[in-house]
Amino acid sequence: MAQLEFDGCKTLELAREYGTPLYVVSEAMIRQRLQTLNRDFMKKYPGSLALFASKALLTLDICKIVASEGLGLDVVTGGELYTAIKAGFPMERVYFHGNNKSEEELIMALDHRVGRIVVDNQYELELLNELAIQRGMRAPIMFRITPGVDSHTHKHITTGQIDSKFGMPLHTESKQVFMGAAMTMEGIDCWGFHFHVGSQLHTNESHRKATEILLNLVKEVKQDYGFETRELNLGGGYGVRYNENDDPKPLHYFTDALMADVEKLCGNLGLQMPKIVIEPGRWVVAEAGITLYTLGAKKVIPGVRTYISVDGGMPDNPRPSLYDARYEAVVANRPDDPANELVTIAGKCCETGDILIKDISLQAPKPGDILAVYTTGAYNHSMASNYNRLPRPAMVLVNKGTHRLSVRRETYEDLLAREVLG
Ligand SMILES: Cc1ncc(COP(=O)(O)O)c(C=O)c1O
């Protein structure tokens, strides 16, 4: 291979035509994952629904792709919801999450008739009830609960433990003030419960433990309040391959085990089988993306380390500095050369922590080379910032040898566009 190709496209051509840094996202690979969700989950378990967790990667194009494959969408803010609305995403398949939804966001969700609002706390519940009554409607809700499960992933991406900003813990008082109260509220239509145990998980243990806890809760609320749960959302979190230490499991390893557990537990506990919803984000898009950078300054500190810098870094991929995330990369113009030079890839921000990849063996990288970093489809574009006033990269969608611009590169003018000079 003279140069790296991605989904049938030559990466050097992409870098030349669209510039760097450049997010390159494969529509074909995303569709393949969405189709797997469709086939191995939604069709296999009729009545179930898979949502794409849009926080992982959200653009108008992505909304359209997800909608066309028949999945739903998980959104967390008015901005994510607005994108879905603008893309014409079917609102009945939108689930609105978030631990601090504003009144404005809740009104937006009600007025656009989103499928479910996943209520996180008592304050939100009461506010939503009032807003729904004012509009003469009943808000279709699910309760976000914290099952008290520790998912053994990076502490910034665990969400299911009791000490969490997300959801309500399952002690008696919170069950009464949250669930018990909701079931008698005029503006609230309760559907069921939701948990999300954490992200980038390679075992199904936490999901399974949380599912058992959840079904016992379903039984309890049936006994205590006569509430028949119609729907359970078991979150996302399925892991992907970032580097050689990752051993991702196929989708069905999670979904078949969970469906078998739910069926068995419902049988044992005398419960109706509810509709099951899942919401992976990373699993759908992470491996479908690479980022192309141009290499610049190379600094050899004898006996210490060799740094080589890219024309982006922390603002287009904050994950290494946020979560110590480890990426793999290749020199795209010499991918077949031996990778025998140990370097550290630095970003260009004025921040010591702006290191994209520490200690990676590459193909004798030098200024002007194009570096391709793998598995950047999730939580890169969606987490990008303008730190140090770096314009955010463009995104190109590739599809079996074709390519087209999906998000244009930010300009310096864009950086000033919101400023009101006194
Ligand atoms: C509520 C909820 N659902 C789904 C997801 C998606 O997780 P992942 O991208 O790991 O599948 C997240 C991620 O944080 C989340 O908080």
Short mmCIF file of C-alpha atoms and ligand atoms in Angstrom, two decimals:
data_model
loop_
_atom_site.label_atom_id
_atom_site.label_comp_id
_atom_site.label_asym_id
_atom_site.label_seq_id
_atom_site.Cartn_x
_atom_site.Cartn_y
_atom_site.Cartn_z
CA MET A 1 0.00 0.00 0.00
CA ALA A 2 1.67 3.19 -1.14
CA GLN A 3 -0.58 5.30 1.02
CA LEU A 4 -3.23 4.65 3.62
CA GLU A 5 -6.74 4.18 2.29
CA PHE A 6 -9.87 4.48 4.40
CA ASP A 7 -13.19 3.13 3.13
CA GLY A 8 -11.74 3.07 -0.37
CA CYS A 9 -10.47 6.67 -0.27
CA LYS A 10 -6.85 7.74 -0.51
CA THR A 11 -6.05 9.63 2.66
CA LEU A 12 -3.40 11.88 1.08
CA GLU A 13 -5.91 13.08 -1.49
CA LEU A 14 -8.39 13.82 1.28
CA ALA A 15 -5.75 15.77 3.22
CA ARG A 16 -4.81 17.73 0.09
CA GLU A 17 -8.38 18.51 -0.93
CA TYR A 18 -9.90 19.32 2.47
CA GLY A 19 -6.83 20.31 4.52
CA THR A 20 -5.80 19.08 7.97
CA PRO A 21 -6.66 18.41 10.70
CA LEU A 22 -9.50 16.51 9.10
CA TYR A 23 -12.08 14.17 10.55
CA VAL A 24 -12.70 11.38 8.05
CA VAL A 25 -15.86 9.43 8.82
CA SER A 26 -17.01 6.35 6.95
CA GLU A 27 -20.71 6.35 6.18
CA ALA A 28 -20.45 2.72 5.05
CA MET A 29 -18.99 1.61 8.39
CA ILE A 30 -21.59 3.53 10.39
CA ARG A 31 -24.40 2.06 8.31
CA GLN A 32 -22.94 -1.40 8.84
CA ARG A 33 -23.09 -0.95 12.62
CA LEU A 34 -26.60 0.49 12.48
CA GLN A 35 -27.68 -2.46 10.33
CA THR A 36 -26.15 -4.86 12.85
CA LEU A 37 -28.18 -3.18 15.59
CA ASN A 38 -31.23 -3.54 13.42
CA ARG A 39 -30.67 -7.19 12.55
CA ASP A 40 -29.18 -8.56 15.78
CA PHE A 41 -31.32 -6.58 18.18
CA MET A 42 -34.40 -4.83 16.80
CA LYS A 43 -35.47 -7.57 14.38
CA LYS A 44 -34.34 -10.41 16.62
CA TYR A 45 -36.34 -9.02 19.55
CA PRO A 46 -39.51 -7.55 18.03
CA GLY A 47 -40.76 -4.46 19.81
CA SER A 48 -37.28 -3.45 20.97
CA LEU A 49 -35.62 -0.20 19.92
CA ALA A 50 -31.99 0.84 19.51
CA LEU A 51 -31.14 4.50 19.82
CA PHE A 52 -27.90 6.08 18.70
CA ALA A 53 -26.41 8.14 21.55
CA SER A 54 -25.84 11.31 19.59
CA LYS A 55 -23.33 12.77 22.06
CA ALA A 56 -20.77 10.48 20.41
CA LEU A 57 -21.10 12.22 17.02
CA LEU A 58 -23.87 14.52 15.90
CA THR A 59 -24.31 16.33 12.61
CA LEU A 60 -27.26 16.75 10.27
CA ASP A 61 -25.80 14.02 8.03
CA ILE A 62 -25.45 11.61 10.94
CA CYS A 63 -29.07 12.25 11.96
CA LYS A 64 -30.20 11.45 8.44
CA ILE A 65 -28.14 8.27 8.30
CA VAL A 66 -29.47 7.07 11.66
CA ALA A 67 -33.06 7.92 10.74
CA SER A 68 -32.79 6.13 7.40
CA GLU A 69 -31.61 2.94 9.12
CA GLY A 70 -34.70 3.01 11.37
CA LEU A 71 -33.04 3.66 14.72
CA GLY A 72 -33.92 6.25 17.33
CA LEU A 73 -31.77 9.03 18.79
CA ASP A 74 -30.67 9.85 22.32
CA VAL A 75 -30.17 13.58 22.87
CA VAL A 76 -29.03 15.37 26.02
CA THR A 77 -29.43 19.08 25.33
CA GLY A 78 -31.52 21.58 23.42
CA GLY A 79 -28.64 21.85 20.94
CA GLU A 80 -28.65 18.14 20.19
CA LEU A 81 -32.44 18.17 19.99
CA TYR A 82 -32.35 21.19 17.67
CA THR A 83 -29.97 19.36 15.33
CA ALA A 84 -32.37 16.39 15.22
CA ILE A 85 -35.32 18.69 14.54
CA LYS A 86 -33.45 20.48 11.72
CA ALA A 87 -32.48 17.13 10.19
CA GLY A 88 -36.15 16.09 10.18
CA PHE A 89 -35.49 13.20 12.56
CA PRO A 90 -38.74 11.42 13.54
CA MET A 91 -39.43 12.95 16.96
CA GLU A 92 -41.27 9.92 18.31
CA ARG A 93 -37.95 8.07 18.16
CA VAL A 94 -36.07 10.75 20.14
CA TYR A 95 -35.27 10.19 23.82
CA PHE A 96 -34.29 13.27 25.77
CA HIS A 97 -31.75 12.70 28.58
CA GLY A 98 -29.79 15.10 30.77
CA ASN A 99 -29.28 15.81 34.46
CA ASN A 100 -30.16 19.50 34.29
CA LYS A 101 -32.63 20.18 31.53
CA SER A 102 -33.73 23.79 31.49
CA GLU A 103 -37.34 24.94 31.31
CA GLU A 104 -36.67 26.09 27.75
CA GLU A 105 -35.32 22.66 26.80
CA LEU A 106 -38.25 20.85 28.38
CA ILE A 107 -40.70 23.09 26.53
CA MET A 108 -38.85 22.40 23.29
CA ALA A 109 -39.10 18.65 23.94
CA LEU A 110 -42.81 18.83 24.78
CA ASP A 111 -43.67 21.10 21.85
CA HIS A 112 -41.88 18.79 19.43
CA ARG A 113 -43.49 15.72 20.97
CA VAL A 114 -40.27 13.79 21.61
CA GLY A 115 -40.81 10.09 22.25
CA ARG A 116 -39.60 10.06 25.86
CA ILE A 117 -38.16 12.46 28.37
CA VAL A 118 -35.80 10.60 30.69
CA VAL A 119 -36.34 12.41 33.98
CA ASP A 120 -33.24 12.64 36.12
CA ASN A 121 -34.42 14.22 39.38
CA GLN A 122 -37.32 15.48 41.42
CA TYR A 123 -36.89 19.14 40.46
CA GLU A 124 -37.12 18.24 36.78
CA LEU A 125 -40.11 16.00 37.40
CA GLU A 126 -42.11 18.75 39.09
CA LEU A 127 -41.17 21.33 36.47
CA LEU A 128 -42.07 18.97 33.64
CA ASN A 129 -45.40 18.14 35.25
CA GLU A 130 -46.31 21.86 35.43
CA LEU A 131 -45.20 22.52 31.86
CA ALA A 132 -47.15 19.54 30.54
CA ILE A 133 -50.31 20.55 32.44
CA GLN A 134 -50.01 24.09 31.04
CA ARG A 135 -49.99 22.53 27.57
CA GLY A 136 -52.84 20.16 28.27
CA MET A 137 -50.63 17.13 27.73
CA ARG A 138 -49.01 14.27 29.59
CA ALA A 139 -45.25 14.01 29.21
CA PRO A 140 -44.11 10.47 28.34
CA ILE A 141 -41.30 9.85 30.81
CA MET A 142 -38.81 7.28 32.00
CA PHE A 143 -36.99 7.53 35.33
CA ARG A 144 -33.21 7.60 35.26
CA ILE A 145 -31.97 5.50 38.14
CA THR A 146 -28.49 4.84 39.51
CA PRO A 147 -28.37 1.11 40.06
CA GLY A 148 -25.32 1.30 42.34
CA VAL A 149 -23.07 -0.69 40.05
CA ASP A 150 -19.38 0.11 39.61
CA SER A 151 -18.44 -0.52 35.99
CA HIS A 152 -14.62 -0.56 36.23
CA THR A 153 -13.89 1.86 33.46
CA HIS A 154 -12.23 5.29 33.65
CA LYS A 155 -13.79 7.16 36.59
CA HIS A 156 -14.94 10.01 34.33
CA ILE A 157 -17.05 7.65 32.24
CA THR A 158 -18.67 5.54 34.96
CA THR A 159 -22.22 6.63 35.58
CA GLY A 160 -24.10 3.87 37.38
CA GLN A 161 -22.56 4.11 40.85
CA ILE A 162 -24.58 5.63 43.74
CA ASP A 163 -22.36 8.70 44.09
CA SER A 164 -23.23 10.06 40.66
CA LYS A 165 -24.65 13.29 39.31
CA PHE A 166 -26.93 11.19 37.10
CA GLY A 167 -30.29 9.76 38.11
CA MET A 168 -31.88 8.82 41.40
CA PRO A 169 -30.52 6.26 43.86
CA LEU A 170 -32.85 3.46 44.88
CA HIS A 171 -33.42 4.11 48.56
CA THR A 172 -36.91 4.20 49.98
CA GLU A 173 -37.23 7.97 50.28
CA SER A 174 -36.17 8.72 46.74
CA LYS A 175 -38.49 6.02 45.45
CA GLN A 176 -41.39 7.74 47.22
CA VAL A 177 -40.64 11.33 46.28
CA PHE A 178 -39.60 10.51 42.74
CA MET A 179 -41.45 7.50 41.44
CA GLY A 180 -44.40 7.34 43.81
CA ALA A 181 -45.13 11.02 43.28
CA ALA A 182 -44.76 10.85 39.50
CA MET A 183 -47.33 8.12 39.20
CA THR A 184 -50.04 10.41 40.54
CA MET A 185 -49.06 13.51 38.57
CA GLU A 186 -51.60 14.75 36.06
CA GLY A 187 -49.01 15.89 33.50
CA ILE A 188 -46.82 12.79 33.69
CA ASP A 189 -47.19 9.51 31.83
CA CYS A 190 -44.70 7.00 33.28
CA TRP A 191 -43.31 4.38 30.92
CA GLY A 192 -40.47 2.84 32.86
CA PHE A 193 -36.84 3.13 33.87
CA HIS A 194 -33.45 3.86 32.43
CA PHE A 195 -29.86 3.24 33.48
CA HIS A 196 -26.49 3.69 31.86
CA VAL A 197 -23.68 2.00 33.75
CA GLY A 198 -20.64 3.41 31.97
CA SER A 199 -18.76 3.58 28.74
CA GLN A 200 -16.11 1.63 26.81
CA LEU A 201 -16.98 -1.63 28.60
CA HIS A 202 -15.60 -4.97 27.45
CA THR A 203 -17.66 -7.19 29.74
CA ASN A 204 -21.41 -7.37 30.24
CA GLU A 205 -21.19 -7.87 34.02
CA SER A 206 -22.23 -4.35 35.02
CA HIS A 207 -25.10 -4.28 32.55
CA ARG A 208 -26.33 -7.63 33.82
CA LYS A 209 -26.06 -6.67 37.47
CA ALA A 210 -27.87 -3.41 36.81
CA THR A 211 -30.58 -5.23 34.86
CA GLU A 212 -31.25 -7.53 37.79
CA ILE A 213 -31.48 -4.57 40.15
CA LEU A 214 -33.79 -2.82 37.72
CA LEU A 215 -36.18 -5.75 37.39
CA ASN A 216 -36.40 -6.06 41.14
CA LEU A 217 -37.33 -2.39 41.17
CA VAL A 218 -39.98 -3.05 38.52
CA LYS A 219 -41.46 -5.69 40.79
CA GLU A 220 -41.34 -3.40 43.81
CA VAL A 221 -43.10 -0.49 42.09
CA LYS A 222 -45.72 -2.90 40.84
CA GLN A 223 -46.35 -4.07 44.39
CA ASP A 224 -46.11 -0.65 46.02
CA TYR A 225 -47.86 1.51 43.44
CA GLY A 226 -49.60 -0.91 41.10
CA PHE A 227 -47.37 0.45 38.33
CA GLU A 228 -46.92 -1.83 35.35
CA THR A 229 -43.61 -0.99 33.65
CA ARG A 230 -43.93 -0.79 29.87
CA GLU A 231 -40.38 0.03 28.90
CA LEU A 232 -36.80 -0.35 30.13
CA ASN A 233 -33.79 1.43 28.69
CA LEU A 234 -30.54 -0.40 29.43
CA GLY A 235 -28.19 2.35 28.20
CA GLY A 236 -25.14 2.05 26.00
CA GLY A 237 -21.46 1.62 26.83
CA TYR A 238 -20.30 -1.20 24.54
CA GLY A 239 -16.54 -1.01 24.06
CA VAL A 240 -14.53 -0.58 20.87
CA ARG A 241 -10.93 -1.13 19.86
CA TYR A 242 -8.68 1.88 20.40
CA ASN A 243 -5.44 -0.06 20.86
CA GLU A 244 -4.01 -3.54 21.31
CA ASN A 245 -5.20 -3.70 24.94
CA ASP A 246 -8.84 -3.52 23.91
CA ASP A 247 -10.78 -6.68 23.27
CA PRO A 248 -14.22 -5.53 22.16
CA LYS A 249 -17.06 -8.02 22.12
CA PRO A 250 -19.67 -8.30 19.39
CA LEU A 251 -22.98 -6.56 19.95
CA HIS A 252 -24.86 -9.79 20.62
CA TYR A 253 -22.55 -10.60 23.54
CA PHE A 254 -24.26 -7.71 25.34
CA THR A 255 -27.73 -7.74 23.85
CA ASP A 256 -28.43 -11.50 23.86
CA ALA A 257 -27.28 -11.83 27.46
CA LEU A 258 -29.39 -8.88 28.54
CA MET A 259 -32.48 -10.04 26.69
CA ALA A 260 -32.11 -13.54 28.15
CA ASP A 261 -31.77 -12.03 31.63
CA VAL A 262 -34.79 -9.79 31.20
CA GLU A 263 -36.94 -12.66 29.94
CA LYS A 264 -35.83 -14.95 32.73
CA LEU A 265 -36.23 -12.36 35.47
CA CYS A 266 -39.66 -11.31 34.19
CA GLY A 267 -40.70 -14.96 34.31
CA ASN A 268 -39.33 -15.48 37.81
CA LEU A 269 -40.77 -12.26 39.18
CA GLY A 270 -44.15 -12.60 37.47
CA LEU A 271 -43.73 -9.46 35.36
CA GLN A 272 -44.90 -8.55 31.87
CA MET A 273 -42.09 -8.39 29.33
CA PRO A 274 -41.44 -4.67 28.75
CA LYS A 275 -40.17 -3.03 25.57
CA ILE A 276 -36.36 -2.97 25.76
CA VAL A 277 -34.37 0.01 24.55
CA ILE A 278 -30.58 0.32 24.24
CA GLU A 279 -28.50 3.35 23.31
CA PRO A 280 -24.93 2.78 22.20
CA GLY A 281 -22.95 5.74 20.89
CA ARG A 282 -19.25 4.91 20.73
CA TRP A 283 -19.86 1.41 19.35
CA VAL A 284 -21.65 2.85 16.32
CA VAL A 285 -19.17 5.51 15.26
CA ALA A 286 -15.77 5.27 16.98
CA GLU A 287 -14.06 2.86 14.60
CA ALA A 288 -15.72 4.54 11.61
CA GLY A 289 -13.55 7.64 12.06
CA ILE A 290 -9.92 8.59 11.64
CA THR A 291 -8.29 12.00 11.98
CA LEU A 292 -5.65 13.21 9.54
CA TYR A 293 -3.03 15.66 10.75
CA THR A 294 0.02 17.23 9.15
CA LEU A 295 3.17 16.65 11.16
CA GLY A 296 5.26 19.69 11.98
CA ALA A 297 8.08 20.48 14.35
CA LYS A 298 10.20 17.54 15.49
CA LYS A 299 12.20 17.95 18.67
CA VAL A 300 14.77 15.40 19.78
CA ILE A 301 15.71 15.68 23.44
CA PRO A 302 18.74 13.37 23.57
CA GLY A 303 18.34 10.52 26.01
CA VAL A 304 14.86 11.72 26.97
CA ARG A 305 12.25 11.74 24.23
CA THR A 306 11.48 12.74 20.65
CA TYR A 307 8.44 14.95 20.21
CA ILE A 308 6.75 15.52 16.90
CA SER A 309 3.81 17.90 16.75
CA VAL A 310 0.56 17.83 14.83
CA ASP A 311 -1.47 20.77 13.55
CA GLY A 312 -4.29 20.03 16.03
CA GLY A 313 -4.46 18.17 19.33
CA MET A 314 -6.47 18.65 22.49
CA PRO A 315 -9.14 20.89 20.90
CA ASP A 316 -10.06 18.32 18.22
CA ASN A 317 -9.47 15.29 20.46
CA PRO A 318 -9.67 16.01 24.19
CA ARG A 319 -9.88 12.34 25.16
CA PRO A 320 -6.18 11.70 25.87
CA SER A 321 -6.06 14.61 28.31
CA LEU A 322 -9.52 13.93 29.78
CA TYR A 323 -9.39 10.17 30.18
CA ASP A 324 -5.80 9.13 29.44
CA ALA A 325 -7.22 7.60 26.27
CA ARG A 326 -4.63 5.74 24.20
CA TYR A 327 -4.78 5.87 20.40
CA GLU A 328 -2.98 4.12 17.55
CA ALA A 329 -1.71 5.92 14.48
CA VAL A 330 0.23 5.47 11.26
CA VAL A 331 2.18 7.72 8.89
CA ALA A 332 -0.37 7.77 6.07
CA ASN A 333 2.16 8.38 3.30
CA ARG A 334 4.38 5.41 4.33
CA PRO A 335 2.05 2.98 6.12
CA ASP A 336 4.05 -0.10 5.09
CA ASP A 337 7.43 1.11 6.32
CA PRO A 338 8.67 -0.43 9.54
CA ALA A 339 7.29 1.41 12.56
CA ASN A 340 10.57 1.56 14.43
CA GLU A 341 10.98 5.12 15.63
CA LEU A 342 9.65 5.86 19.09
CA VAL A 343 8.09 9.32 19.29
CA THR A 344 5.53 11.25 21.30
CA ILE A 345 2.84 13.07 19.32
CA ALA A 346 2.23 16.52 20.75
CA GLY A 347 -0.67 18.83 20.00
CA LYS A 348 -0.10 22.48 19.22
CA CYS A 349 -1.87 23.98 22.26
CA CYS A 350 -0.12 25.98 24.92
CA GLU A 351 -0.74 23.24 27.46
CA THR A 352 1.77 20.66 28.72
CA GLY A 353 -1.00 18.06 28.85
CA ASP A 354 -1.73 18.45 25.16
CA ILE A 355 -0.15 15.15 24.20
CA LEU A 356 -2.10 13.16 21.63
CA ILE A 357 -0.11 9.90 21.86
CA LYS A 358 2.73 9.27 24.27
CA ASP A 359 5.46 6.87 23.14
CA ILE A 360 4.29 5.37 19.88
CA SER A 361 6.46 3.60 17.31
CA LEU A 362 5.96 5.19 13.91
CA GLN A 363 7.38 4.99 10.39
CA ALA A 364 10.24 7.52 10.86
CA PRO A 365 7.88 10.50 10.99
CA LYS A 366 9.09 13.84 9.72
CA PRO A 367 7.64 17.32 9.18
CA GLY A 368 5.19 17.39 6.29
CA ASP A 369 4.07 13.79 6.70
CA ILE A 370 0.39 13.03 7.14
CA LEU A 371 -0.48 11.22 10.35
CA ALA A 372 -3.67 9.17 10.57
CA VAL A 373 -4.99 8.56 14.08
CA TYR A 374 -7.45 5.68 14.27
CA THR A 375 -10.78 5.28 16.08
CA THR A 376 -11.62 8.95 16.38
CA GLY A 377 -15.23 8.74 15.18
CA ALA A 378 -16.69 9.05 18.68
CA TYR A 379 -16.32 11.87 21.20
CA ASN A 380 -13.87 13.83 19.04
CA HIS A 381 -15.88 16.08 16.72
CA SER A 382 -18.63 16.26 19.34
CA MET A 383 -16.20 17.24 22.11
CA ALA A 384 -14.08 19.65 20.07
CA SER A 385 -13.36 23.14 21.35
CA ASN A 386 -11.67 26.31 20.14
CA TYR A 387 -9.00 26.37 22.83
CA ASN A 388 -6.16 28.67 21.79
CA ARG A 389 -8.51 29.84 19.04
CA LEU A 390 -7.84 26.85 16.87
CA PRO A 391 -10.59 26.62 14.26
CA ARG A 392 -12.37 23.27 14.49
CA PRO A 393 -11.55 20.77 11.71
CA ALA A 394 -13.71 19.92 8.74
CA MET A 395 -15.43 16.55 8.54
CA VAL A 396 -15.58 14.57 5.35
CA LEU A 397 -17.90 11.61 4.84
CA VAL A 398 -16.35 8.76 2.88
CA ASN A 399 -18.35 5.92 1.44
CA LYS A 400 -16.80 3.05 -0.55
CA GLY A 401 -14.38 5.19 -2.52
CA THR A 402 -16.44 8.39 -2.68
CA HIS A 403 -16.04 11.42 -0.45
CA ARG A 404 -17.84 14.67 0.28
CA LEU A 405 -17.64 17.50 2.75
CA SER A 406 -20.08 17.11 5.64
CA VAL A 407 -18.91 19.85 8.01
CA ARG A 408 -16.78 22.69 6.70
CA ARG A 409 -13.65 23.84 8.51
CA GLU A 410 -14.15 26.72 10.91
CA THR A 411 -12.60 30.00 9.80
CA TYR A 412 -10.96 32.76 11.81
CA GLU A 413 -14.03 34.85 10.99
CA ASP A 414 -16.21 32.14 12.59
CA LEU A 415 -14.14 32.52 15.74
CA LEU A 416 -15.12 36.19 15.97
CA ALA A 417 -18.70 35.78 14.76
CA ARG A 418 -20.31 35.90 18.21
CA GLU A 419 -18.32 38.81 19.57
CA VAL A 420 -19.99 42.14 20.25
CA LEU A 421 -17.27 44.76 20.38
CA GLY A 422 -18.00 47.59 22.86
C1 LIG B 1 -27.27 8.09 29.23
C2 LIG B 1 -26.26 7.64 28.25
N1 LIG B 1 -26.65 6.83 27.26
C3 LIG B 1 -25.77 6.40 26.32
C4 LIG B 1 -24.45 6.80 26.35
C5 LIG B 1 -23.55 6.31 25.27
O1 LIG B 1 -22.47 5.64 25.76
P1 LIG B 1 -21.47 4.92 24.75
O2 LIG B 1 -21.04 5.95 23.76
O3 LIG B 1 -20.38 4.45 25.60
O4 LIG B 1 -22.23 3.82 24.11
C6 LIG B 1 -24.01 7.63 27.37
C7 LIG B 1 -22.59 8.06 27.43
O5 LIG B 1 -22.10 8.65 28.30
C8 LIG B 1 -24.94 8.07 28.36
O6 LIG B 1 -24.57 8.88 29.34
#
